[in-house]
Structure formats: structure tokens, C-alpha cells
Amino acid sequence: MSPVALALATALLTSQAQSEPNDPCLFGIWEVVEWSDLDSEGNPMQPDRSGAKGRFIYTPGGLLSVQVMLDPNSAPIEGRQDVDGLADAARSTVEYFGQYQADAENGSLTHHIVGSGIPNRRGTDAVRSYAMKDGKLLIFWNEPDGRRFSRTLELLERLGDIPCEL
């Protein structure tokens, strides 16, 4: 790579990584402990995702990565990995990366999705509410049709040198 191309790539990556999250309590690797999707009546949506396993990573530089298996007990794809088998597997995962911004004062968290296995999510923003309670990170949002979604995460490892009280 030429020195000019390298300098431009470095500048681009640096500017993308500096989305200035303002809540150091987010900096870390978080493990999913509860995944709740409720319909407009308050009933769990099907399929049941309560056994979801995964991690959310928030860096001090404003980068994020989300990897979740919605059905960690799903059976392996039999035989050749055909389109239907891969589609079923894709429906049971949530995975994306990008940048994030947090507004601790207003409890607002925005995931700026850069890359995802679902093409329609690329280049979009997922705006959520969040709070810290009893040492856990709670992320939640409501859809206009009345559906409610919440994620409860537990800190596995603190990232960065900034102390934080949860």
C-alpha cells in the first residue's frame, strides 16, 4: 500500500472510531443474560429467545461488536450447507459491528451499524434506551406496533482505564 493510501486509510479508521461515547460505564465486554421479546399484549414472542447467548463489546474509542446466538441449542445443518439450512442459521443469529454513541444523561444509546450479515441493516442506526441497574446493563426499546424488546447484559471484562461504578 502506498504511503498516501495508508495515511488516508488510517485517518478514515481513526475518524470512524472516534464517535465520542460519553459513558465510560459501557466500556467493556458484556454477556447476554436475558433476551426478551414481547408482543403488544405483553406475551413472549415466538420463537422463544430466552435462552440466547452472546456478547456485546463497547470500546473506549466508540467501536462496537454484537454477536448473539438466539438458539444456542439448534441442531447442526445436516449434510451439505444448502441455502435453506444457511437461511435458518442466519435467522437464529444477531451479528453486526460499527460505532456507538451513548448519552448517559438521557439514557440513549445508538448503534451505527457498519457491517452485518443482513444487508438491510448496513448503514442504519439502532436507537435504544439503556440503564445500569444492579451491576447489569439494560437495553430496551418499543416498536410503534406495541412490541417491546429488552436485553440484559452482565459485565465480563472492563475495557479502558476509566473507573466506573455500576
Short mmCIF file of C-alpha atoms in Angstrom, two decimals:
data_model
loop_
_atom_site.label_atom_id
_atom_site.label_comp_id
_atom_site.label_asym_id
_atom_site.label_seq_id
_atom_site.Cartn_x
_atom_site.Cartn_y
_atom_site.Cartn_z
CA MET A 1 0.00 0.00 0.00
CA SER A 2 1.34 3.44 -0.89
CA PRO A 3 2.16 5.88 1.91
CA VAL A 4 -0.66 8.19 0.79
CA ALA A 5 -3.22 5.36 0.74
CA LEU A 6 -2.01 4.18 4.15
CA ALA A 7 -2.32 7.70 5.61
CA LEU A 8 -5.85 8.08 4.18
CA ALA A 9 -6.95 4.67 5.49
CA THR A 10 -5.52 5.45 8.93
CA ALA A 11 -7.29 8.83 9.03
CA LEU A 12 -10.60 7.25 7.99
CA LEU A 13 -10.39 4.49 10.59
CA THR A 14 -9.38 6.97 13.28
CA SER A 15 -12.29 9.30 12.48
CA GLN A 16 -14.77 6.41 12.43
CA ALA A 17 -13.50 5.09 15.76
CA GLN A 18 -13.89 8.47 17.47
CA SER A 19 -17.67 8.64 17.85
CA GLU A 20 -17.11 10.02 21.36
CA PRO A 21 -19.17 7.80 23.63
CA ASN A 22 -19.71 9.73 26.83
CA ASP A 23 -20.47 6.91 29.24
CA PRO A 24 -17.34 5.06 30.42
CA CYS A 25 -19.56 2.57 32.25
CA LEU A 26 -20.29 0.98 28.85
CA PHE A 27 -16.63 0.26 28.06
CA GLY A 28 -16.30 -3.49 28.22
CA ILE A 29 -17.30 -6.95 27.13
CA TRP A 30 -20.88 -7.74 28.14
CA GLU A 31 -22.54 -11.16 28.18
CA VAL A 32 -26.24 -11.65 27.42
CA VAL A 33 -28.08 -12.95 30.49
CA GLU A 34 -31.63 -12.22 29.32
CA TRP A 35 -33.17 -11.66 25.88
CA SER A 36 -36.83 -10.68 25.98
CA ASP A 37 -39.16 -10.01 23.04
CA LEU A 38 -42.79 -9.27 23.99
CA ASP A 39 -45.75 -8.76 21.69
CA SER A 40 -48.19 -5.85 22.07
CA GLU A 41 -50.13 -7.85 24.68
CA GLY A 42 -47.00 -8.40 26.80
CA ASN A 43 -46.68 -12.10 25.88
CA PRO A 44 -43.33 -13.64 24.88
CA MET A 45 -42.99 -13.68 21.11
CA GLN A 46 -42.36 -16.90 19.24
CA PRO A 47 -39.92 -18.39 18.77
CA ASP A 48 -38.82 -18.08 22.39
CA ARG A 49 -35.40 -16.38 22.57
CA SER A 50 -34.99 -16.51 26.37
CA GLY A 51 -32.01 -18.88 26.07
CA ALA A 52 -30.00 -16.54 23.83
CA LYS A 53 -26.22 -16.46 24.38
CA GLY A 54 -23.84 -13.82 23.15
CA ARG A 55 -21.68 -10.77 23.75
CA PHE A 56 -21.78 -7.03 23.17
CA ILE A 57 -18.41 -5.24 23.08
CA TYR A 58 -18.13 -1.47 23.58
CA THR A 59 -14.62 0.03 23.30
CA PRO A 60 -13.48 3.38 24.75
CA GLY A 61 -12.88 4.54 21.15
CA GLY A 62 -16.55 4.14 20.24
CA LEU A 63 -16.41 0.80 18.40
CA LEU A 64 -18.95 -1.95 18.99
CA SER A 65 -19.44 -5.58 18.08
CA VAL A 66 -22.54 -7.69 18.73
CA GLN A 67 -22.61 -11.50 18.37
CA VAL A 68 -25.64 -13.43 19.65
CA MET A 69 -26.92 -16.97 19.13
CA LEU A 70 -30.68 -16.76 19.58
CA ASP A 71 -30.97 -20.55 19.76
CA PRO A 72 -27.70 -21.96 21.11
CA ASN A 73 -29.19 -25.46 21.11
CA SER A 74 -30.04 -25.52 17.40
CA ALA A 75 -29.08 -28.69 15.60
CA PRO A 76 -26.16 -28.65 13.16
CA ILE A 77 -27.06 -28.31 9.49
CA GLU A 78 -27.31 -31.83 8.09
CA GLY A 79 -25.32 -32.73 5.00
CA ARG A 80 -24.34 -30.02 2.59
CA GLN A 81 -24.92 -26.48 3.81
CA ASP A 82 -27.66 -25.51 1.37
CA VAL A 83 -29.44 -22.18 1.08
CA ASP A 84 -32.35 -23.25 3.32
CA GLY A 85 -30.05 -24.50 6.07
CA LEU A 86 -27.96 -21.35 5.96
CA ALA A 87 -31.10 -19.19 5.99
CA ASP A 88 -32.34 -20.99 9.12
CA ALA A 89 -28.95 -20.49 10.77
CA ALA A 90 -28.95 -16.78 9.85
CA ARG A 91 -32.40 -16.34 11.41
CA SER A 92 -31.05 -17.60 14.71
CA THR A 93 -28.16 -15.12 15.00
CA VAL A 94 -27.70 -11.42 15.55
CA GLU A 95 -24.33 -10.12 14.44
CA TYR A 96 -23.12 -6.70 13.48
CA PHE A 97 -20.33 -4.19 14.08
CA GLY A 98 -19.85 -0.46 13.85
CA GLN A 99 -19.67 2.53 16.15
CA TYR A 100 -21.83 3.63 19.02
CA GLN A 101 -22.76 6.81 20.84
CA ALA A 102 -24.16 6.96 24.34
CA ASP A 103 -25.93 9.84 26.00
CA ALA A 104 -25.74 8.89 29.69
CA GLU A 105 -27.75 11.91 30.79
CA ASN A 106 -30.75 10.95 28.61
CA GLY A 107 -30.20 7.16 28.68
CA SER A 108 -29.95 6.99 24.88
CA LEU A 109 -27.70 4.52 23.05
CA THR A 110 -27.24 4.50 19.28
CA HIS A 111 -25.56 1.67 17.39
CA HIS A 112 -24.32 2.94 14.00
CA ILE A 113 -24.28 -0.35 12.08
CA VAL A 114 -21.47 -0.53 9.54
CA GLY A 115 -21.37 -4.26 8.80
CA SER A 116 -23.92 -7.02 9.22
CA GLY A 117 -24.75 -10.37 7.65
CA ILE A 118 -28.17 -8.85 6.95
CA PRO A 119 -27.58 -6.37 4.12
CA ASN A 120 -30.58 -4.18 5.04
CA ARG A 121 -29.01 -3.36 8.42
CA ARG A 122 -25.79 -2.00 6.95
CA GLY A 123 -25.58 1.78 7.22
CA THR A 124 -28.51 2.03 9.62
CA ASP A 125 -28.81 3.25 13.21
CA ALA A 126 -30.38 1.23 16.01
CA VAL A 127 -31.52 3.73 18.64
CA ARG A 128 -32.19 2.28 22.08
CA SER A 129 -32.69 3.32 25.67
CA TYR A 130 -30.33 1.99 28.31
CA ALA A 131 -29.73 1.99 32.04
CA MET A 132 -27.38 0.41 34.57
CA LYS A 133 -29.05 -1.49 37.40
CA ASP A 134 -27.64 -3.92 39.97
CA GLY A 135 -24.37 -4.26 38.03
CA LYS A 136 -26.16 -5.05 34.75
CA LEU A 137 -26.61 -3.14 31.51
CA LEU A 138 -30.26 -2.97 30.40
CA ILE A 139 -31.01 -2.12 26.76
CA PHE A 140 -34.63 -1.71 25.71
CA TRP A 141 -36.95 -0.19 23.09
CA ASN A 142 -40.58 -0.19 21.98
CA GLU A 143 -41.84 -0.53 18.43
CA PRO A 144 -44.76 1.60 17.15
CA ASP A 145 -46.95 -1.53 16.93
CA GLY A 146 -46.61 -2.14 20.69
CA ARG A 147 -43.90 -4.82 20.65
CA ARG A 148 -41.31 -4.42 23.43
CA PHE A 149 -37.73 -5.61 23.42
CA SER A 150 -35.20 -5.78 26.24
CA ARG A 151 -31.68 -7.12 26.65
CA THR A 152 -29.95 -7.64 29.98
CA LEU A 153 -26.16 -7.87 29.89
CA GLU A 154 -23.60 -8.64 32.58
CA LEU A 155 -20.06 -7.25 32.51
CA LEU A 156 -17.40 -9.86 31.79
CA GLU A 157 -14.40 -7.58 31.40
CA ARG A 158 -13.92 -3.82 31.80
CA LEU A 159 -12.15 -2.13 28.85
CA GLY A 160 -10.25 1.12 29.31
CA ASP A 161 -8.61 2.80 32.27
CA ILE A 162 -11.58 4.87 33.39
CA PRO A 163 -13.08 3.66 36.68
CA CYS A 164 -16.82 3.20 36.69
CA GLU A 165 -19.38 2.40 39.35
CA LEU A 166 -22.31 0.35 38.07
#
